Coordinates of C-alpha atoms and ligand atoms in Angstrom, one line a residue:
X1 CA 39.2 -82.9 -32.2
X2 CA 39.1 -81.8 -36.0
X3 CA 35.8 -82.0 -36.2
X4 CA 35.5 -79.6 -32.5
X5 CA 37.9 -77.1 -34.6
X6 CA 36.0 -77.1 -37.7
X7 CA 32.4 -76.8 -35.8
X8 CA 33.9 -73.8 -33.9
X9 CA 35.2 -71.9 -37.4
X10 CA 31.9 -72.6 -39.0
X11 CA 29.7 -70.5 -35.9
X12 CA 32.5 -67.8 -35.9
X13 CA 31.8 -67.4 -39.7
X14 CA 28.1 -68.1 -39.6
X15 CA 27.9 -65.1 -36.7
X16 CA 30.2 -63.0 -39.1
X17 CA 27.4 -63.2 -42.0
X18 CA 24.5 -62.8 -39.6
X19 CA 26.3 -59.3 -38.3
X20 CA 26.8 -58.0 -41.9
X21 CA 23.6 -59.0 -42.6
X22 CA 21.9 -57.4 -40.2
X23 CA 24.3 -54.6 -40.9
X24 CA 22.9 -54.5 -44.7
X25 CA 19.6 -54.4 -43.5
X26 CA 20.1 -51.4 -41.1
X27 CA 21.7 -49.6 -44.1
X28 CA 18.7 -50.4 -46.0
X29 CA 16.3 -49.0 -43.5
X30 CA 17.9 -46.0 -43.1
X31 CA 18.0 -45.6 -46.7
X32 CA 14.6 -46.1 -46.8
X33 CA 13.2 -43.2 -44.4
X34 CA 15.8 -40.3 -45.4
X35 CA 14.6 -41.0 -48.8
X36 CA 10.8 -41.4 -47.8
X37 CA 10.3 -39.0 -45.1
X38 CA 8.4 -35.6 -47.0
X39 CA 8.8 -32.9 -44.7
X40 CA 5.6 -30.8 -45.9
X41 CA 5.9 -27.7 -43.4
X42 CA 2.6 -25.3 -43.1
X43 CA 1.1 -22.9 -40.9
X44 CA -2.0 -24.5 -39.4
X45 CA -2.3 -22.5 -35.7
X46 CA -1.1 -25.3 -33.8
X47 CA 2.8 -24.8 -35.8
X48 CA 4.8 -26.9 -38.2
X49 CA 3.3 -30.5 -38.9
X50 CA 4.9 -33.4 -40.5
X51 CA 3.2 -35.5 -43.9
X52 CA 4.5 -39.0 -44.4
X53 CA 4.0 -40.7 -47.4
X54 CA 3.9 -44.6 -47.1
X55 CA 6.9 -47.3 -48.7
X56 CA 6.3 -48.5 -52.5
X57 CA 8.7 -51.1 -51.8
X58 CA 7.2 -53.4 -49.1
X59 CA 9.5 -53.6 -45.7
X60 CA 7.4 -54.3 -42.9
X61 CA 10.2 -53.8 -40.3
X62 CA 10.9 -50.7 -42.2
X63 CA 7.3 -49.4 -42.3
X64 CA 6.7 -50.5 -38.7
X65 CA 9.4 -48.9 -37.3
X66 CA 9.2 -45.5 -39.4
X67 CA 5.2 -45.8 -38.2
X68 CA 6.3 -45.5 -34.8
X69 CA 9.0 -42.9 -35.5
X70 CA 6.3 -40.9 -37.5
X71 CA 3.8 -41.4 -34.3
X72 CA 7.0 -40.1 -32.7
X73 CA 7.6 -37.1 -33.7
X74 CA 3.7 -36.2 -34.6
X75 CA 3.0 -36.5 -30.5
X76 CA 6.1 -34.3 -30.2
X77 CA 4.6 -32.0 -32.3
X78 CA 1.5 -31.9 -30.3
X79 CA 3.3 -31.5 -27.5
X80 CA 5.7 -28.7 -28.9
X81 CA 1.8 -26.8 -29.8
X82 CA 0.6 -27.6 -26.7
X83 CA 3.4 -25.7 -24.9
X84 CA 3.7 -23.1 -27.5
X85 CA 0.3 -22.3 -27.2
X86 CA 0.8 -22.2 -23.1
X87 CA 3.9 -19.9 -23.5
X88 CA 2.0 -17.2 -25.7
X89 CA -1.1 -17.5 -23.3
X90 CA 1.2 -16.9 -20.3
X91 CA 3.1 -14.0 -22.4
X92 CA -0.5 -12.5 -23.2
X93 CA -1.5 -12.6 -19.5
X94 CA 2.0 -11.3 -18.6
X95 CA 1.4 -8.3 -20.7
X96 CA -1.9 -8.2 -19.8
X97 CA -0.9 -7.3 -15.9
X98 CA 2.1 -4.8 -17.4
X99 CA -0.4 -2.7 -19.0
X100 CA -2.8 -2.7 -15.9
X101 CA 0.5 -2.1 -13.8
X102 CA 1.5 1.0 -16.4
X103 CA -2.5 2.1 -15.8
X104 CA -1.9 1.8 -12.5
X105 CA 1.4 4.0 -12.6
X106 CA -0.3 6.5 -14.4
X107 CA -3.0 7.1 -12.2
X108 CA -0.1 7.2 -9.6
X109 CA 1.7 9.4 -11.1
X110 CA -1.2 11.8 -11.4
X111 CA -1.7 11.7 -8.0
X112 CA 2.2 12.4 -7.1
X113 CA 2.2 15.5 -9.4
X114 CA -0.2 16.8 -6.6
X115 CA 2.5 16.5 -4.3
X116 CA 5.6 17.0 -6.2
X117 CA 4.8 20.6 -7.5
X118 CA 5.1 21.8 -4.6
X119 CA 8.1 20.3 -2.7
X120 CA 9.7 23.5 -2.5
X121 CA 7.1 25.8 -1.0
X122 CA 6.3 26.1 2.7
X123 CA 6.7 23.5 5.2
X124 CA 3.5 21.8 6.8
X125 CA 4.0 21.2 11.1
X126 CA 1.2 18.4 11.8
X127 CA 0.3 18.0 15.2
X128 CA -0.9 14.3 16.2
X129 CA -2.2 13.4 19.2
X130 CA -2.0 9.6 19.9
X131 CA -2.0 7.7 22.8
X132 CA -1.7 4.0 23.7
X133 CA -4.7 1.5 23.0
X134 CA -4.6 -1.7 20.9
X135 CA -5.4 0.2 17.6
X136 CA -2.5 3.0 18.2
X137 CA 0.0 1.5 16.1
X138 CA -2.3 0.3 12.7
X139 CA -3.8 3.8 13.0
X140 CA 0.0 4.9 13.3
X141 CA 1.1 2.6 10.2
X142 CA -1.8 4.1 8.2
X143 CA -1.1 7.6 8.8
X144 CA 2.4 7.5 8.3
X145 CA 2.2 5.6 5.2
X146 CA -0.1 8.3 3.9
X147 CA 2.1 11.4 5.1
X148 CA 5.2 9.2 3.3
X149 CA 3.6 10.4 0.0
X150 CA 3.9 14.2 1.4
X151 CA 7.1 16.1 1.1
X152 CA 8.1 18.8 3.1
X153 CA 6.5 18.1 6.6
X154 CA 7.4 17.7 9.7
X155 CA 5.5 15.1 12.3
X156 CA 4.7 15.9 15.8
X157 CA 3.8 13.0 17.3
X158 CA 2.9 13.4 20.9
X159 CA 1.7 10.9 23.1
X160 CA -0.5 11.2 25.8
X161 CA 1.6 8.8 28.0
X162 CA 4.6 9.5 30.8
X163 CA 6.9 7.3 28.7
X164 CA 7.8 6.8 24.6
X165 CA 6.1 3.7 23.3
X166 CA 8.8 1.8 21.8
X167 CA 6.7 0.8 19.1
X168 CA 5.9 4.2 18.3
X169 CA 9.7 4.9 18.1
X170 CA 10.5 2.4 15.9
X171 CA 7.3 3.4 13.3
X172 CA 8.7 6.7 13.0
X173 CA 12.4 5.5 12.7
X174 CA 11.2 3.2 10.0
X175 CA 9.6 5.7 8.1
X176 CA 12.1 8.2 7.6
X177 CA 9.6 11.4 8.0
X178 CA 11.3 14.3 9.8
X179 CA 9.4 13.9 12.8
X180 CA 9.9 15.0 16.6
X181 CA 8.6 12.6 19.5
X182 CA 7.2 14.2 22.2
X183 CA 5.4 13.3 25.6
X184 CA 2.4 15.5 26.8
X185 CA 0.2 13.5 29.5
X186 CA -3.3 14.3 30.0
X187 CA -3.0 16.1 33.7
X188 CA -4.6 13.6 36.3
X189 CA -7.5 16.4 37.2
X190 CA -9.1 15.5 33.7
X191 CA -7.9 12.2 33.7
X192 CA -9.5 10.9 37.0
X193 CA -12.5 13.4 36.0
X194 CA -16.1 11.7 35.5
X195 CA -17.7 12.3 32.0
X196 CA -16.3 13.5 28.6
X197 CA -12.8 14.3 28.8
X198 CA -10.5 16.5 26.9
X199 CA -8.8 14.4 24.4
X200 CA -5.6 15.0 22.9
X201 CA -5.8 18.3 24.6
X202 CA -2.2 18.3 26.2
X203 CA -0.7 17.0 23.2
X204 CA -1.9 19.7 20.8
X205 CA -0.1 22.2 23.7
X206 CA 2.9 20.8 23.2
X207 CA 2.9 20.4 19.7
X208 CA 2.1 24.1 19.5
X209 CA 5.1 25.1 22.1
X210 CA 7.1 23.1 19.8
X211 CA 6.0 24.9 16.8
X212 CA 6.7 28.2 18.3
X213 CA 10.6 27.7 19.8
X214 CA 11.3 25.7 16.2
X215 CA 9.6 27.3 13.5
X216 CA 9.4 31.0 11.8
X217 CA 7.5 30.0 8.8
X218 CA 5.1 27.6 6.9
X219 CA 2.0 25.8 8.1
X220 CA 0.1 24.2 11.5
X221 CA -2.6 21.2 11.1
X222 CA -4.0 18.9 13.8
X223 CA -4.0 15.9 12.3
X224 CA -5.8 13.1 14.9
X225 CA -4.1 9.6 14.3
X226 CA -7.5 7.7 13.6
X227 CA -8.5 10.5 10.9
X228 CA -8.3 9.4 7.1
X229 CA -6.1 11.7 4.9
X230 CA -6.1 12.2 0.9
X231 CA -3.1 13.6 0.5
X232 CA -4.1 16.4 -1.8
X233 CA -5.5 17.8 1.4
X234 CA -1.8 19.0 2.3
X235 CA -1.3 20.7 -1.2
X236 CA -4.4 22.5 -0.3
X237 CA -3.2 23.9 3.4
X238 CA 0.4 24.6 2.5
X239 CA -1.0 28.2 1.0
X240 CA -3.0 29.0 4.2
X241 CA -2.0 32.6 4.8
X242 CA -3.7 32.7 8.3
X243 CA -6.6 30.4 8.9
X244 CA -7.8 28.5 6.1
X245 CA -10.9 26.1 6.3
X246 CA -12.1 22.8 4.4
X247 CA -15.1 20.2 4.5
X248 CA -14.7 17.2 7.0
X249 CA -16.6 14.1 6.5
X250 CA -18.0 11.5 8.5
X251 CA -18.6 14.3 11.1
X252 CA -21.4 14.3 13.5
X253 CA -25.0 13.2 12.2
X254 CA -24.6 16.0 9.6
X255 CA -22.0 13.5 7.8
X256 CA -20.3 16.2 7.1
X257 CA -18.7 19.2 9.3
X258 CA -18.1 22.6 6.7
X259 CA -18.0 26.4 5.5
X260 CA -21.1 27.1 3.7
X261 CA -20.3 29.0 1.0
X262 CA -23.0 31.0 -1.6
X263 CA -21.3 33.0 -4.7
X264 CA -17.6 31.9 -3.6
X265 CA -18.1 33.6 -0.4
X266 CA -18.6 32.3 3.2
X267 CA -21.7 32.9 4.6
X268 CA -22.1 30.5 7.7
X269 CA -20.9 26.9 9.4
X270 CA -22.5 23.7 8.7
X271 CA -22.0 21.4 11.5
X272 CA -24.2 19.2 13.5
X273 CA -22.9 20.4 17.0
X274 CA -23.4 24.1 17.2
X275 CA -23.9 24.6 20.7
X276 CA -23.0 28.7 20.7
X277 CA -19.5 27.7 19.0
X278 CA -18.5 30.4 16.9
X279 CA -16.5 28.2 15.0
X280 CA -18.1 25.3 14.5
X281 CA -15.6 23.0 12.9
X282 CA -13.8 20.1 13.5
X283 CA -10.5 19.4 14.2
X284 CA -9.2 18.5 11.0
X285 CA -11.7 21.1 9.7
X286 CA -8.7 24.0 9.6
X287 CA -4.7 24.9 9.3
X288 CA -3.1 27.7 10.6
X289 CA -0.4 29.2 9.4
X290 CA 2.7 29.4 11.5
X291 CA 3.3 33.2 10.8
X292 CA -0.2 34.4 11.9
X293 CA 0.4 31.7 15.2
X294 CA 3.5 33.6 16.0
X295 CA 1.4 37.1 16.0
X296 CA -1.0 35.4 18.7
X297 CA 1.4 33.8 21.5
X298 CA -1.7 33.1 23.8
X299 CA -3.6 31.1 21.6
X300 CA -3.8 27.5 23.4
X301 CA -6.7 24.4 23.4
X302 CA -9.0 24.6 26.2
X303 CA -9.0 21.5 28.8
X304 CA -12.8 22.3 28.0
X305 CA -14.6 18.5 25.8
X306 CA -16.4 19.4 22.7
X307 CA -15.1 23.6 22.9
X308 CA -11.3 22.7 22.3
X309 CA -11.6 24.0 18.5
X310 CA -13.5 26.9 19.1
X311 CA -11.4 27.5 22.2
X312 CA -8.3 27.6 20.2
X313 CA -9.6 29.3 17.3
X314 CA -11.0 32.4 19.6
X315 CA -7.6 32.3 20.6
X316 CA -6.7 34.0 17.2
X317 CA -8.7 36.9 18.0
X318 CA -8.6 39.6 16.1
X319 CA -10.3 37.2 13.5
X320 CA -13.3 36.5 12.1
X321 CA -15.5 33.3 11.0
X322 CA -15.3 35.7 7.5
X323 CA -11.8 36.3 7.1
X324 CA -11.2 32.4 6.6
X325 CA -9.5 31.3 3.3
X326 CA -11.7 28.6 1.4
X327 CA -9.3 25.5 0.3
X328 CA -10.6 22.2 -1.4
X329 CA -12.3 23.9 -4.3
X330 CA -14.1 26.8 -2.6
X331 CA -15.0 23.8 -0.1
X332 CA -16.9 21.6 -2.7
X333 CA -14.4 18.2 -1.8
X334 CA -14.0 16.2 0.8
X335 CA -9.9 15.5 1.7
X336 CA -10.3 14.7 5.3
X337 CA -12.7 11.8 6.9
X338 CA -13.2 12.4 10.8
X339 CA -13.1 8.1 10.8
X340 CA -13.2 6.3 14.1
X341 CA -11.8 3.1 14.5
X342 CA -13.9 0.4 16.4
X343 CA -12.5 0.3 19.7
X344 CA -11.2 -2.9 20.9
X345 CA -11.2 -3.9 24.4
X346 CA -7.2 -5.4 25.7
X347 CA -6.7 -8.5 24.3
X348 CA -6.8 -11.5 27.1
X349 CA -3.5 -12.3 28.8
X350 CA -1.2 -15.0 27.4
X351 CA -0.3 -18.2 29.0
X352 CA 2.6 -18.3 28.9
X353 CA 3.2 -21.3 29.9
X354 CA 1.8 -23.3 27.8
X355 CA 2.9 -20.7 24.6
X356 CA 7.0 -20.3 26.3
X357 CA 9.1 -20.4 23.3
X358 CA 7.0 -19.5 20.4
X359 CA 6.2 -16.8 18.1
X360 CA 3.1 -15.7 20.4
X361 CA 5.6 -14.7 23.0
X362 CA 7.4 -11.8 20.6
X363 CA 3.4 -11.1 19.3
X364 CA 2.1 -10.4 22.8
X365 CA 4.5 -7.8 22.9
X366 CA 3.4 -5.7 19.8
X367 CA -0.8 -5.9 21.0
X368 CA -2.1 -4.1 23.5
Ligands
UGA401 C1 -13.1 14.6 18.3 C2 -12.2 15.6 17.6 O1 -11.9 15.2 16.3 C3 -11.0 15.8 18.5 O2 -10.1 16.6 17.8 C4 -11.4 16.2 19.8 O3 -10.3 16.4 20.6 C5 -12.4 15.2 20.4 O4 -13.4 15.0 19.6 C6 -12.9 15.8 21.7 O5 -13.7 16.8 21.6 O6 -12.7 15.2 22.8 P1 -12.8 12.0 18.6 O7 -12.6 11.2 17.4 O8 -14.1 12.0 19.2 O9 -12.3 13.4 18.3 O10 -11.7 11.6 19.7 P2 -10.5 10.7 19.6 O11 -10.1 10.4 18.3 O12 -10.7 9.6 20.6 O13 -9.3 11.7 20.2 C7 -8.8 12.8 19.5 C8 -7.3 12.7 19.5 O14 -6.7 12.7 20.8 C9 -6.8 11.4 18.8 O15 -5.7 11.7 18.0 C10 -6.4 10.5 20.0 O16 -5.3 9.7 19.7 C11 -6.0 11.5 21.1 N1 -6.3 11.1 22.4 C12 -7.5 10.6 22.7 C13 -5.3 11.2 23.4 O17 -4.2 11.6 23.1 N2 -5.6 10.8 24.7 C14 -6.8 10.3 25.0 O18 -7.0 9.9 26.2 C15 -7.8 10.2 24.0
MN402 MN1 -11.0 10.6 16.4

């Protein structure tokens, strides 16, 4: 029993020397590295490194576990360069894009002083005739998203359709341009007609009758919906005293409807479709301004294909192809594109019942 008693005393005391021993040595070792540890900082372009100078006294736990702890902190270091050097690369690119952006603004802003000179002069009335077909509403989006960067105007939209396209509503809505919605259908006589027919014809009317009960002064342009704008064209027409004049593109095989002009005066009409016009223009060729419309109550567009711009522009009588006023430059830029769209037959119906419940549902409704 004694001897069970003594055995147990002499592990209890024998585990109390191994603790403080291992203790002592744990002292030692840490003894060891903050005293052999040289932290030699210097610039090398991958950031601060780490020297380690080896042990005079020989410990091989020591050495082995401060080799590790060296290895340690060395891969950290890597690592910390490693994701130092990402961070600046990703700062570089960073500032990289904010100085394109800032180019980018400044050219923007260059553009914008176009407009923005002039907010407070005379108000532009643009007459578009639209009507629906699958590429109404992207030729709508486009057009509207160019005339957004155009102050002081007001949109006449009028459809060639008995009823408001909802779409067309809600473009406008969205928009926020001062705008009036209005419905002029193409009478069934032309419609039903064989051959060319007279397009956008009964919307211009109306557009114009609008013009004259609503407005006293500023400016009148027919601005097609599948025509492409620059928007210093509008800069340009807002001084039109009576009829002023400017070069279309993309018109006829010409590639280009304009006023010829020789010394800074007008001397003729370049235009690839003459035939006995006396103005041979284009529709987006001119702007009229709203005080000189109001002097000539009886000028209208002709239900007559290919004469409707002439037509109207007789209509203005007493005045001459000379008396126009020159705009883009003296007519030496191009601020209006007579594009056409591709036209794209109706899309095929949907089955619906093999597409009830999904997306293509809601999407059928916005196509034509
Ligand atoms: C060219 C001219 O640019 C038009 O101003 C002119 O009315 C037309 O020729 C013509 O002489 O018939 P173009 O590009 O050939 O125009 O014709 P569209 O773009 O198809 O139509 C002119 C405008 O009328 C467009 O704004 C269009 O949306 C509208 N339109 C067209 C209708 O409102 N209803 C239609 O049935 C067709
Ligand atoms: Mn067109």
């Amino acid at each position: 029993m004694k001897t069970k008693i003594w055995t147990v005393k002499m592990k209890t005391s024998l585990i109390m020397w191994l603790v403080m021993a291992f203790g002592a040595c744990m002292v030692l070792v840490q003894f060891q590295v903050s005293s052999m540890w040289l932290f030699n900082a210097w610039k090398n372009g991958t950031g601060i490194s780490l020297s380690f100078s080896k042990p005079s006294v020989h410990n091989t736990l020591g050495e082995e576990l401060l080799q590790a702890a060296a290895e340690k902190i060395m891969l950290e270091d890597k690592i910390a360069a490693n994701v130092g050097q990402k961070i600046l690369r990703d700062l570089m690119i960073q500032m990289g894009r904010e100085l394109l952006l800032m180019e980018a603004c400044n050219k923007l802003t260059e553009l914008e002083k176009v407009s923005l000179a002039t907010t407070k002069s005379r108000r532009i009335y643009i007459i578009t005739a639209t009507y629906r077909r699958p590429e109404q509403i992207p030729e709508l989006t486009r057009m509207a998203q160019t005339l957004l960067h155009v102050p002081n105007i007001h949109w006449l939209i009028v459809e060639d359709a008995a009823m408001k396209t909802q779409l067309v509503t809600d473009l406008l809505r969205r928009t926020g341009i001062p705008h009036d919605h209005l419905l002029a259908p193409m009478p069934d006589k032309f419609k039903t007609k064989k051959g060319p027919k007279p397009r956008g014809v009964s919307n211009r009317n109306q557009g114009l009758l609008w013009v004259r009960a609503n407005a006293t002064t500023g400016v009148v342009y027919f601005a097609d919906d599948d025509n492409t704008y620059d928007i210093r064209l509008f800069e340009e027409i807002r001084s039109t005293k009576r009829v002023s004049m400017f070069p279309v593109g993309l018109c006829t095989h010409y590639g280009l409807s304009s006023p010829v002009v020789l010394d800074g005066k007008f001397v003729g009409f370049y235009d690839g479709w003459t035939v006995g016009r006396k103005f041979p223009v284009d529709m987006a060729g001119f702007a009229v301004s709203v005080e000189f419309l109001l002097q000539r109550p009886k000028a209208n567009m002709p239900y007559s294909p290919g004469y409707e711009e002439d037509g109207f522009l007789r209509g203005l009588a007493p005045f001459e192809p000379k008396e126009i006023e020159l705009k883009a430059n003296n007519c030496t830029e191009i601020l209006v594109w007579h594009t056409q769209a591709k036209k794209n037959p109706p899309s095929a119906a949907l089955n619906l019942t093999r597409y009830s419940n999904t997306n293509l549902v809601r999407l059928n409704q916005l196509i034509v």
